[in-house]
mmCIF file of C-alpha atoms and ligand atoms in Angstrom:
data_model
loop_
_atom_site.group_PDB
_atom_site.id
_atom_site.type_symbol
_atom_site.label_atom_id
_atom_site.label_comp_id
_atom_site.label_asym_id
_atom_site.label_seq_id
_atom_site.Cartn_x
_atom_site.Cartn_y
_atom_site.Cartn_z
ATOM 1 C CA MET A 1 19.668 10.092 -12.202
ATOM 2 C CA LYS A 2 17.030 11.156 -10.988
ATOM 3 C CA ILE A 3 13.826 8.696 -11.714
ATOM 4 C CA LEU A 4 10.232 9.602 -11.020
ATOM 5 C CA HIS A 5 8.153 6.617 -11.516
ATOM 6 C CA THR A 6 3.782 6.587 -12.031
ATOM 7 C CA SER A 7 1.498 4.090 -13.698
ATOM 8 C CA ASP A 8 -2.580 4.054 -13.758
ATOM 9 C CA TRP A 9 -3.348 7.702 -14.367
ATOM 10 C CA HIS A 10 -6.880 5.708 -15.908
ATOM 11 C CA LEU A 11 -8.134 9.611 -17.071
ATOM 12 C CA GLY A 12 -11.127 9.702 -17.776
ATOM 13 C CA ARG A 13 -11.889 7.019 -14.714
ATOM 14 C CA SER A 14 -14.931 8.882 -12.846
ATOM 15 C CA PHE A 15 -15.836 7.367 -9.123
ATOM 16 C CA HIS A 16 -18.883 5.946 -8.387
ATOM 17 C CA ARG A 17 -21.116 8.799 -9.266
ATOM 18 C CA VAL A 18 -18.018 11.527 -9.200
ATOM 19 C CA SER A 19 -15.935 12.467 -12.619
ATOM 20 C CA LEU A 20 -12.030 12.372 -10.940
ATOM 21 C CA LEU A 21 -11.522 14.753 -13.920
ATOM 22 C CA GLU A 22 -10.117 17.572 -11.670
ATOM 23 C CA ALA A 23 -8.492 15.432 -9.590
ATOM 24 C CA GLN A 24 -6.515 13.640 -12.214
ATOM 25 C CA ALA A 25 -6.037 18.017 -13.807
ATOM 26 C CA ALA A 26 -4.616 18.465 -9.838
ATOM 27 C CA TYR A 27 -2.840 15.885 -10.098
ATOM 28 C CA LEU A 28 -0.468 16.056 -13.629
ATOM 29 C CA ASP A 29 -0.344 19.409 -11.926
ATOM 30 C CA HIS A 30 1.667 18.086 -9.071
ATOM 31 C CA LEU A 31 3.099 15.729 -11.774
ATOM 32 C CA VAL A 32 4.939 18.857 -13.260
ATOM 33 C CA ALA A 33 5.510 20.655 -10.604
ATOM 34 C CA THR A 34 7.473 17.231 -8.323
ATOM 35 C CA VAL A 35 9.965 17.115 -11.367
ATOM 36 C CA ARG A 36 10.952 20.601 -11.250
ATOM 37 C CA ASP A 37 11.268 20.561 -7.520
ATOM 38 C CA HIS A 38 13.504 17.760 -7.674
ATOM 39 C CA GLU A 39 15.391 18.317 -11.241
ATOM 40 C CA VAL A 40 13.603 14.790 -12.284
ATOM 41 C CA ASP A 41 15.830 13.111 -15.135
ATOM 42 C CA ALA A 42 13.335 11.550 -16.426
ATOM 43 C CA VAL A 43 9.194 10.266 -15.944
ATOM 44 C CA LEU A 44 8.199 6.747 -15.999
ATOM 45 C CA VAL A 45 5.127 5.894 -16.351
ATOM 46 C CA ALA A 46 3.917 1.880 -16.195
ATOM 47 C CA GLY A 47 0.413 1.449 -18.030
ATOM 48 C CA ASP A 48 -3.202 2.499 -18.270
ATOM 49 C CA VAL A 49 -2.604 6.506 -19.336
ATOM 50 C CA TYR A 50 -5.894 6.261 -19.789
ATOM 51 C CA ASP A 51 -9.546 4.056 -18.726
ATOM 52 C CA ARG A 52 -10.678 3.067 -21.640
ATOM 53 C CA ALA A 53 -10.154 2.633 -25.324
ATOM 54 C CA VAL A 54 -11.386 4.608 -26.583
ATOM 55 C CA PRO A 55 -11.618 7.812 -23.566
ATOM 56 C CA PRO A 56 -13.315 10.360 -23.636
ATOM 57 C CA LEU A 57 -12.830 14.664 -24.985
ATOM 58 C CA SER A 58 -11.998 15.631 -22.028
ATOM 59 C CA ALA A 59 -9.085 12.980 -20.370
ATOM 60 C CA VAL A 60 -7.918 12.958 -24.477
ATOM 61 C CA GLN A 61 -6.999 16.781 -24.253
ATOM 62 C CA LEU A 62 -5.714 16.461 -19.777
ATOM 63 C CA PHE A 63 -3.024 13.721 -21.304
ATOM 64 C CA ASP A 64 -2.043 16.228 -24.315
ATOM 65 C CA ASP A 65 -1.571 19.135 -21.632
ATOM 66 C CA ALA A 66 0.053 16.860 -19.736
ATOM 67 C CA LEU A 67 2.466 16.188 -22.658
ATOM 68 C CA HIS A 68 2.734 19.122 -23.343
ATOM 69 C CA ARG A 69 4.093 20.293 -20.427
ATOM 70 C CA LEU A 70 6.590 17.416 -19.687
ATOM 71 C CA ALA A 71 8.241 18.295 -22.676
ATOM 72 C CA GLU A 72 7.899 21.502 -22.063
ATOM 73 C CA ALA A 73 10.007 20.698 -18.670
ATOM 74 C CA GLY A 74 12.653 18.945 -21.473
ATOM 75 C CA VAL A 75 11.807 15.295 -19.271
ATOM 76 C CA PRO A 76 12.502 13.054 -21.073
ATOM 77 C CA THR A 77 9.415 10.123 -20.590
ATOM 78 C CA VAL A 78 8.655 6.792 -21.039
ATOM 79 C CA MET A 79 5.234 5.360 -21.266
ATOM 80 C CA ILE A 80 3.536 1.857 -22.057
ATOM 81 C CA SER A 81 0.684 1.077 -22.409
ATOM 82 C CA GLY A 82 -1.655 -0.816 -19.592
ATOM 83 C CA ASN A 83 -4.448 -3.346 -20.595
ATOM 84 C CA HIS A 84 -6.731 -0.555 -20.115
ATOM 85 C CA ASP A 85 -5.783 1.965 -22.940
ATOM 86 C CA SER A 86 -5.668 1.294 -26.530
ATOM 87 C CA ALA A 87 -2.180 0.556 -27.915
ATOM 88 C CA ARG A 88 -2.665 0.714 -30.905
ATOM 89 C CA ARG A 89 -4.086 4.353 -30.327
ATOM 90 C CA LEU A 90 -2.104 6.128 -28.152
ATOM 91 C CA GLY A 91 0.981 4.946 -30.194
ATOM 92 C CA VAL A 92 -1.032 6.847 -32.616
ATOM 93 C CA GLY A 93 1.881 9.965 -33.676
ATOM 94 C CA ALA A 94 4.380 8.424 -31.053
ATOM 95 C CA GLY A 95 6.623 8.513 -33.922
ATOM 96 C CA LEU A 96 6.491 12.365 -34.309
ATOM 97 C CA ILE A 97 5.627 12.962 -30.458
ATOM 98 C CA GLY A 98 9.374 10.973 -29.269
ATOM 99 C CA ARG A 99 10.579 13.909 -31.510
ATOM 100 C CA ALA A 100 10.190 16.304 -28.186
ATOM 101 C CA GLY A 101 11.372 13.762 -26.206
ATOM 102 C CA ILE A 102 8.068 11.911 -25.038
ATOM 103 C CA HIS A 103 8.029 8.137 -25.810
ATOM 104 C CA LEU A 104 5.837 6.737 -26.106
ATOM 105 C CA ARG A 105 5.982 2.649 -25.729
ATOM 106 C CA THR A 106 2.938 0.899 -27.596
ATOM 107 C CA ASP A 107 3.861 -2.066 -29.653
ATOM 108 C CA PRO A 108 5.747 -5.209 -28.705
ATOM 109 C CA ALA A 109 8.117 -5.553 -31.648
ATOM 110 C CA HIS A 110 10.378 -2.445 -30.057
ATOM 111 C CA CYS A 111 10.660 -4.144 -26.335
ATOM 112 C CA ALA A 112 14.374 -4.279 -26.880
ATOM 113 C CA THR A 113 14.976 -0.849 -28.352
ATOM 114 C CA PRO A 114 15.491 1.259 -25.832
ATOM 115 C CA VAL A 115 15.355 4.846 -24.877
ATOM 116 C CA VAL A 116 19.063 5.835 -24.051
ATOM 117 C CA ILE A 117 19.250 8.762 -21.364
ATOM 118 C CA PRO A 118 22.562 9.047 -20.923
ATOM 119 C CA ASP A 119 23.752 10.782 -17.363
ATOM 120 C CA ALA A 120 27.465 12.079 -16.240
ATOM 121 C CA HIS A 121 28.274 8.504 -15.643
ATOM 122 C CA GLY A 122 27.438 7.737 -18.310
ATOM 123 C CA ASP A 123 23.728 5.654 -20.156
ATOM 124 C CA VAL A 124 20.886 4.412 -18.544
ATOM 125 C CA ALA A 125 18.392 2.578 -21.902
ATOM 126 C CA PHE A 126 14.401 1.914 -20.475
ATOM 127 C CA TYR A 127 12.842 -0.572 -22.222
ATOM 128 C CA GLY A 128 9.028 -0.391 -22.292
ATOM 129 C CA LEU A 129 7.193 -2.967 -22.437
ATOM 130 C CA PRO A 130 3.961 -2.473 -23.053
ATOM 131 C CA TYR A 131 0.804 -4.836 -21.644
ATOM 132 C CA LEU A 132 1.843 -8.230 -23.310
ATOM 133 C CA GLU A 133 -1.613 -9.633 -23.738
ATOM 134 C CA PRO A 134 -0.231 -13.242 -24.612
ATOM 135 C CA ALA A 135 -3.603 -13.931 -27.094
ATOM 136 C CA LEU A 136 -2.420 -11.644 -28.885
ATOM 137 C CA VAL A 137 1.686 -11.652 -29.049
ATOM 138 C CA LYS A 138 2.895 -15.504 -29.089
ATOM 139 C CA GLU A 139 3.260 -14.702 -32.404
ATOM 140 C CA GLU A 140 4.973 -12.283 -31.556
ATOM 141 C CA PHE A 141 7.290 -14.119 -28.823
ATOM 142 C CA ARG A 142 6.821 -17.449 -31.071
ATOM 143 C CA VAL A 143 5.806 -19.198 -27.566
ATOM 144 C CA GLU A 144 3.892 -21.837 -27.282
ATOM 145 C CA ARG A 145 2.147 -21.475 -24.315
ATOM 146 C CA ALA A 146 0.309 -18.722 -24.731
ATOM 147 C CA GLY A 147 0.973 -16.966 -20.739
ATOM 148 C CA HIS A 148 1.046 -14.161 -18.906
ATOM 149 C CA GLU A 149 5.149 -15.429 -18.303
ATOM 150 C CA ALA A 150 5.426 -17.235 -21.184
ATOM 151 C CA VAL A 151 4.995 -13.536 -23.281
ATOM 152 C CA LEU A 152 6.944 -11.591 -20.833
ATOM 153 C CA SER A 153 10.042 -13.587 -20.804
ATOM 154 C CA ALA A 154 10.274 -14.374 -24.292
ATOM 155 C CA ALA A 155 10.537 -10.182 -24.341
ATOM 156 C CA MET A 156 12.784 -9.987 -21.545
ATOM 157 C CA ASP A 157 14.703 -12.658 -22.883
ATOM 158 C CA ARG A 158 15.137 -9.789 -25.784
ATOM 159 C CA VAL A 159 16.008 -7.083 -22.883
ATOM 160 C CA ARG A 160 19.354 -8.852 -22.099
ATOM 161 C CA ALA A 161 20.246 -10.204 -25.272
ATOM 162 C CA ASP A 162 20.202 -6.499 -26.805
ATOM 163 C CA LEU A 163 21.881 -4.694 -22.528
ATOM 164 C CA ALA A 164 24.185 -7.522 -23.262
ATOM 165 C CA THR A 165 24.686 -5.321 -26.665
ATOM 166 C CA ARG A 166 25.370 -2.633 -25.078
ATOM 167 C CA ALA A 167 28.815 -0.972 -22.970
ATOM 168 C CA GLY A 168 29.552 -2.051 -19.834
ATOM 169 C CA SER A 169 28.220 0.622 -17.809
ATOM 170 C CA THR A 170 25.443 1.117 -18.953
ATOM 171 C CA ARG A 171 21.902 0.803 -16.596
ATOM 172 C CA SER A 172 18.820 -0.929 -17.242
ATOM 173 C CA VAL A 173 15.327 0.307 -15.687
ATOM 174 C CA VAL A 174 12.222 -2.003 -17.259
ATOM 175 C CA LEU A 175 9.134 -0.369 -17.431
ATOM 176 C CA ALA A 176 5.863 -3.337 -17.920
ATOM 177 C CA HIS A 177 2.478 -3.141 -16.813
ATOM 178 C CA ALA A 178 1.738 -7.025 -15.215
ATOM 179 C CA PHE A 179 0.778 -8.927 -12.530
ATOM 180 C CA VAL A 180 3.402 -9.705 -10.643
ATOM 181 C CA ALA A 181 3.985 -12.960 -8.061
ATOM 182 C CA GLY A 182 3.596 -11.214 -4.239
ATOM 183 C CA GLY A 183 1.561 -8.095 -4.883
ATOM 184 C CA GLU A 184 -1.616 -7.005 -3.509
ATOM 185 C CA PRO A 185 -4.440 -5.968 -5.818
ATOM 186 C CA SER A 186 -7.431 -4.152 -4.560
ATOM 187 C CA ASP A 187 -11.467 -3.994 -6.949
ATOM 188 C CA SER A 188 -10.129 -1.843 -9.157
ATOM 189 C CA GLU A 189 -7.495 -3.943 -11.518
ATOM 190 C CA ARG A 190 -9.115 -4.799 -14.460
ATOM 191 C CA ASP A 191 -9.014 -8.956 -14.308
ATOM 192 C CA ILE A 192 -5.924 -10.177 -16.807
ATOM 193 C CA THR A 193 -6.423 -13.170 -15.533
ATOM 194 C CA VAL A 194 -5.295 -15.978 -19.010
ATOM 195 C CA GLY A 195 -6.220 -19.418 -18.194
ATOM 196 C CA GLY A 196 -6.000 -19.873 -14.179
ATOM 197 C CA VAL A 197 -3.012 -17.920 -13.886
ATOM 198 C CA ALA A 198 -3.029 -13.719 -13.596
ATOM 199 C CA ALA A 199 0.164 -13.279 -11.931
ATOM 200 C CA VAL A 200 4.053 -13.966 -13.322
ATOM 201 C CA PRO A 201 7.171 -14.583 -11.059
ATOM 202 C CA ALA A 202 9.517 -11.297 -10.128
ATOM 203 C CA GLY A 203 12.342 -12.979 -11.663
ATOM 204 C CA VAL A 204 11.400 -12.979 -14.374
ATOM 205 C CA PHE A 205 13.208 -9.333 -14.777
ATOM 206 C CA ASP A 206 15.986 -10.341 -13.914
ATOM 207 C CA GLY A 207 19.613 -8.999 -14.688
ATOM 208 C CA VAL A 208 18.544 -5.436 -15.141
ATOM 209 C CA ASP A 209 18.619 -2.249 -12.096
ATOM 210 C CA TYR A 210 15.024 -1.001 -11.541
ATOM 211 C CA VAL A 211 11.215 -2.303 -13.064
ATOM 212 C CA ALA A 212 8.727 0.458 -13.079
ATOM 213 C CA LEU A 213 5.700 -1.768 -12.224
ATOM 214 C CA GLY A 214 2.488 -0.610 -13.292
ATOM 215 C CA HIS A 215 -1.591 -2.557 -13.132
ATOM 216 C CA LEU A 216 -1.627 -2.612 -9.241
ATOM 217 C CA HIS A 217 -2.983 0.022 -7.726
ATOM 218 C CA GLY A 218 -1.651 0.123 -4.318
ATOM 219 C CA SER A 219 1.868 1.024 -3.795
ATOM 220 C CA GLN A 220 4.238 -1.309 -2.867
ATOM 221 C CA THR A 221 7.900 -3.059 -3.029
ATOM 222 C CA VAL A 222 8.500 -6.165 -4.883
ATOM 223 C CA SER A 223 12.231 -6.686 -4.589
ATOM 224 C CA GLU A 224 14.071 -3.490 -3.793
ATOM 225 C CA ARG A 225 14.446 -3.241 -7.343
ATOM 226 C CA VAL A 226 10.902 -4.375 -8.768
ATOM 227 C CA ARG A 227 7.964 -1.721 -7.601
ATOM 228 C CA TYR A 228 4.837 -0.655 -8.357
ATOM 229 C CA SER A 229 4.489 2.483 -8.229
ATOM 230 C CA GLY A 230 0.023 2.592 -8.153
ATOM 231 C CA SER A 231 -1.790 4.572 -8.939
ATOM 232 C CA PRO A 232 -1.746 8.315 -7.901
ATOM 233 C CA LEU A 233 -6.359 8.111 -7.255
ATOM 234 C CA ALA A 234 -7.948 5.994 -5.284
ATOM 235 C CA TYR A 235 -10.604 4.591 -8.635
ATOM 236 C CA SER A 236 -12.129 2.174 -5.356
ATOM 237 C CA PHE A 237 -12.893 1.741 -1.673
ATOM 238 C CA SER A 238 -10.867 -0.707 -1.154
ATOM 239 C CA GLU A 239 -7.853 2.000 -1.833
ATOM 240 C CA SER A 240 -9.016 3.500 1.532
ATOM 241 C CA ASP A 241 -6.215 2.739 3.299
ATOM 242 C CA HIS A 242 -3.993 3.195 0.821
ATOM 243 C CA ARG A 243 -1.378 5.721 0.392
ATOM 244 C CA LYS A 244 -1.330 7.348 -3.390
ATOM 245 C CA THR A 245 2.559 8.220 -4.505
ATOM 246 C CA MET A 246 5.425 8.580 -6.830
ATOM 247 C CA TRP A 247 8.094 6.787 -6.360
ATOM 248 C CA LEU A 248 11.588 8.810 -6.889
ATOM 249 C CA ILE A 249 14.345 6.605 -8.074
ATOM 250 C CA ASP A 250 17.891 6.891 -7.174
ATOM 251 C CA LEU A 251 19.531 5.186 -9.260
ATOM 252 C CA ASP A 252 23.814 5.505 -8.795
ATOM 253 C CA ASP A 253 26.520 5.276 -11.446
ATOM 254 C CA THR A 254 26.177 1.112 -10.770
ATOM 255 C CA GLY A 255 22.717 1.115 -10.851
ATOM 256 C CA ALA A 256 22.355 0.877 -7.048
ATOM 257 C CA VAL A 257 18.707 2.207 -6.255
ATOM 258 C CA THR A 258 17.443 4.255 -3.968
ATOM 259 C CA ALA A 259 14.009 4.921 -3.543
ATOM 260 C CA GLU A 260 11.868 7.470 -1.583
ATOM 261 C CA ARG A 261 8.048 8.297 -1.992
ATOM 262 C CA ILE A 262 6.128 11.643 -3.102
ATOM 263 C CA ASP A 263 2.821 11.823 -2.215
ATOM 264 C CA CYS A 264 -0.187 12.253 -4.556
ATOM 265 C CA PRO A 265 -3.000 15.430 -3.634
ATOM 266 C CA VAL A 266 -5.745 13.712 -2.034
ATOM 267 C CA PRO A 267 -9.182 15.247 -3.776
ATOM 268 C CA ARG A 268 -11.060 13.953 -0.944
ATOM 269 C CA PRO A 269 -10.360 11.241 1.647
ATOM 270 C CA LEU A 270 -12.102 7.809 1.755
ATOM 271 C CA ALA A 271 -14.136 5.927 4.908
ATOM 272 C CA ARG A 272 -15.854 2.830 4.888
ATOM 273 C CA LEU A 273 -18.345 2.865 8.183
ATOM 274 C CA VAL A 274 -20.229 0.145 9.473
ATOM 275 C CA GLY A 275 -22.984 -0.068 11.567
ATOM 276 C CA ARG A 276 -26.829 0.792 12.138
ATOM 277 C CA LEU A 277 -27.806 4.123 11.086
ATOM 278 C CA ASP A 278 -28.512 5.950 13.359
ATOM 279 C CA THR A 279 -25.394 4.762 15.524
ATOM 280 C CA LEU A 280 -23.192 6.353 11.870
ATOM 281 C CA LEU A 281 -26.108 9.517 12.810
ATOM 282 C CA ASP A 282 -24.810 9.972 16.215
ATOM 283 C CA ASP A 283 -21.313 8.954 16.665
ATOM 284 C CA PRO A 284 -19.370 11.770 17.490
ATOM 285 C CA ALA A 285 -16.295 10.198 16.584
ATOM 286 C CA LEU A 286 -17.295 9.363 12.839
ATOM 287 C CA ASP A 287 -17.167 13.940 12.561
ATOM 288 C CA ARG A 288 -14.057 13.658 11.054
ATOM 289 C CA HIS A 289 -15.656 11.713 8.250
ATOM 290 C CA GLU A 290 -18.343 14.239 7.500
ATOM 291 C CA HIS A 291 -16.771 16.078 4.475
ATOM 292 C CA SER A 292 -15.423 11.891 3.538
ATOM 293 C CA TRP A 293 -15.958 9.408 0.625
ATOM 294 C CA VAL A 294 -18.158 7.348 2.798
ATOM 295 C CA GLU A 295 -18.867 4.068 2.126
ATOM 296 C CA ALA A 296 -21.695 3.237 4.241
ATOM 297 C CA THR A 297 -23.353 -0.543 5.070
ATOM 298 C CA LEU A 298 -25.563 -0.488 7.308
ATOM 299 C CA THR A 299 -25.919 -3.760 10.100
ATOM 300 C CA ASP A 300 -29.368 -2.757 10.822
ATOM 301 C CA PRO A 301 -31.619 -6.304 11.035
ATOM 302 C CA ALA A 302 -34.173 -4.178 9.491
ATOM 303 C CA ARG A 303 -33.419 -2.232 6.414
ATOM 304 C CA PRO A 304 -34.206 1.692 7.721
ATOM 305 C CA ALA A 305 -36.167 4.033 5.492
ATOM 306 C CA ASP A 306 -34.879 5.802 3.185
ATOM 307 C CA PRO A 307 -30.998 5.379 4.657
ATOM 308 C CA MET A 308 -29.738 7.348 1.844
ATOM 309 C CA ALA A 309 -30.988 10.877 1.806
ATOM 310 C CA ARG A 310 -30.703 10.586 5.741
ATOM 311 C CA LEU A 311 -27.081 9.380 5.994
ATOM 312 C CA VAL A 312 -26.561 12.593 2.887
ATOM 313 C CA GLU A 313 -27.972 15.087 5.665
ATOM 314 C CA ARG A 314 -25.001 14.481 8.497
ATOM 315 C CA PHE A 315 -22.454 12.819 4.746
ATOM 316 C CA PRO A 316 -23.037 14.728 1.445
ATOM 317 C CA HIS A 317 -20.133 12.579 0.393
ATOM 318 C CA THR A 318 -21.773 9.230 0.724
ATOM 319 C CA LEU A 319 -21.575 7.275 -2.648
ATOM 320 C CA ALA A 320 -22.017 3.707 -1.570
ATOM 321 C CA LEU A 321 -24.639 2.125 0.010
ATOM 322 C CA ALA A 322 -24.718 -1.570 1.339
ATOM 323 C CA PHE A 323 -26.677 -3.359 4.165
ATOM 324 C CA GLU A 324 -25.359 -6.352 5.773
ATOM 325 C CA PRO A 325 -28.164 -7.556 8.475
ATOM 326 C CA GLU A 326 -26.301 -7.886 11.906
ATOM 327 C CA ARG A 327 -26.299 -11.719 12.898
ATOM 328 C CA ASP A 328 -27.717 -13.430 16.465
ATOM 329 C CA PRO A 329 -23.984 -14.706 17.921
ATOM 330 C CA GLN A 330 -25.990 -17.850 17.793
ATOM 331 C CA ASP A 331 -26.956 -17.603 14.698
ATOM 332 C CA PRO A 332 -24.465 -20.317 12.687
ATOM 333 C CA ARG A 333 -25.564 -22.632 15.704
ATOM 334 C CA THR A 334 -29.145 -23.049 15.084
ATOM 335 C CA SER A 335 -30.435 -25.242 12.429
ATOM 336 C CA TYR A 336 -32.441 -23.603 9.269
ATOM 337 C CA ALA A 337 -35.938 -25.448 10.949
ATOM 338 C CA GLU A 338 -35.109 -23.443 14.151
ATOM 339 C CA ARG A 339 -34.563 -20.815 12.600
ATOM 340 C CA LEU A 340 -37.447 -20.829 10.173
ATOM 341 C CA ARG A 341 -40.237 -21.770 13.269
ATOM 342 C CA GLY A 342 -42.372 -19.331 14.052
ATOM 343 C CA ARG A 343 -42.293 -17.615 11.246
ATOM 344 C CA ASP A 344 -44.254 -17.550 8.262
ATOM 345 C CA ASP A 345 -44.230 -18.604 4.429
ATOM 346 C CA GLN A 346 -44.269 -14.561 3.907
ATOM 347 C CA SER A 347 -41.907 -13.120 5.882
ATOM 348 C CA ILE A 348 -39.640 -15.790 5.596
ATOM 349 C CA ALA A 349 -39.909 -15.048 1.048
ATOM 350 C CA GLU A 350 -39.334 -12.024 1.859
ATOM 351 C CA ASP A 351 -36.537 -12.775 4.008
ATOM 352 C CA PHE A 352 -34.876 -14.985 0.735
ATOM 353 C CA VAL A 353 -35.688 -11.372 -1.860
ATOM 354 C CA ALA A 354 -33.017 -9.474 -0.026
ATOM 355 C CA HIS A 355 -30.224 -12.580 0.545
ATOM 356 C CA VAL A 356 -30.531 -12.262 -3.296
ATOM 357 C CA ARG A 357 -30.134 -8.823 -4.159
ATOM 358 C CA GLY A 358 -27.255 -8.149 -1.128
ATOM 359 C CA GLY A 359 -29.490 -7.259 1.471
ATOM 360 C CA TYR A 360 -31.838 -4.563 -0.689
ATOM 361 C CA GLY A 361 -35.570 -5.182 0.837
ATOM 362 C CA ILE A 362 -38.248 -5.929 0.120
ATOM 363 C CA ASP A 363 -40.431 -2.617 -0.411
ATOM 364 C CA GLU A 364 -44.276 -2.435 -0.466
ATOM 365 C CA SER A 365 -45.628 -2.334 -4.801
ATOM 366 C CA GLU A 366 -43.665 -6.168 -4.597
ATOM 367 C CA ARG A 367 -44.952 -7.401 -0.704
ATOM 368 C CA THR A 368 -48.422 -6.905 -2.008
ATOM 369 C CA VAL A 369 -47.187 -9.284 -5.123
ATOM 370 C CA LEU A 370 -45.722 -11.831 -2.534
ATOM 371 C CA ARG A 371 -48.946 -11.335 -1.080
ATOM 372 C CA GLY A 372 -51.150 -12.117 -3.618
ATOM 373 C CA ALA A 373 -48.800 -14.906 -5.264
ATOM 374 C CA PHE A 374 -48.789 -16.682 -1.659
ATOM 375 C CA ASP A 375 -52.935 -15.912 -1.638
ATOM 376 C CA HIS A 376 -53.696 -17.971 -4.390
ATOM 377 C CA VAL A 377 -51.455 -20.617 -3.380
ATOM 378 C CA ARG A 378 -53.002 -20.985 -0.505
ATOM 379 C CA VAL A 379 -56.985 -20.651 -2.079
ATOM 380 C CA ASP A 380 -56.144 -23.078 -4.826
ATOM 381 C CA ASP A 381 -54.384 -25.876 -2.117
ATOM 382 C CA SER A 382 -58.006 -24.614 -0.452
ATOM 383 C CA VAL A 383 -60.022 -25.414 -3.468
ATOM 384 C CA ARG A 384 -58.590 -28.968 -4.206
ATOM 385 C CA GLU A 385 -59.604 -29.969 -0.579
ATOM 386 C CA VAL A 386 -62.935 -29.719 -0.501
ATOM 387 C CA ASN A 387 -63.541 -30.967 -4.540
ATOM 388 C CA ARG A 388 -61.077 -34.320 -3.506
HETATM 389 MN MN1 MN B 401 -4.579 -0.022 -13.607
#
């Protein structure tokens, strides 16, 4: 059986100030084309279909269109809700949509009710575990300590119990949305740490043939049978090194897994550029990034004037700008007093402002205010001197 595993579509999300709706539509075109080209038998979407609990209409329309096209392609599809989705909203109409072969699993109570899809070798049981927020589902699973491991273990106990009632030849697949130990996060997942613990051990999923995970946005292999597909698009610059893909899983008659990565379309490459502004503007080696979405970190010791306006002349798709002034290599070894020697209060205070604002230096009107404050202090001191 050929299974296409994807997750974390985050429909409706934008990248900095750029809407990704077109890129997400192109990805869904690619998904449907892949289903046809590779004669896929089942599509799995492991949560975070939407970026927000109440998604914008354009995202809902995109999702509606995807459902119709998957149903039209005749490919059974199993989807779960992720931590970004509203399970209740996503699950509206699930019963009716299920009749078209699109199975939305958003209710924790239905964890152990699989979607059963047969092939020439027998049945494959697909168990959809929606994102299980410990505080919300601990009663459903009757666990006392509400952590991710406790609720997922309880859900998996139900899965294994159901599986044990089925024919021995039944192969099994679980969809889950969780942070599994060994996985590598990026900057675009919402933190799900509970009581200081974010990750669950992969061992909670023991006993099934394949685990299609969602939540982490980088494609990764926790073990041969436990994988993250990652998001189809980059949602932060921390993902600039990611290769965005889906897993095409071949599940043979014994339940053994063969995995292949299917690349997703790249709307525009990402580039993280670091250096002095003049270098970024002149270095011929950066030619290849001129059409990328750019995050520029300027290392000039002093903040250059109009850096964004100058950057966009060469890199019109610059979306993020940061300042990290380069330091004298001796700097860490010099004492605080030495660093302040010979500098006036005004310049020290200006540096402090830039420091606490993450590199955004002081502007002319702020400089005037600061100078006024120092003047006041000095005047007061001089008056005191006189009156003493
Ligand atoms: Mn996600």
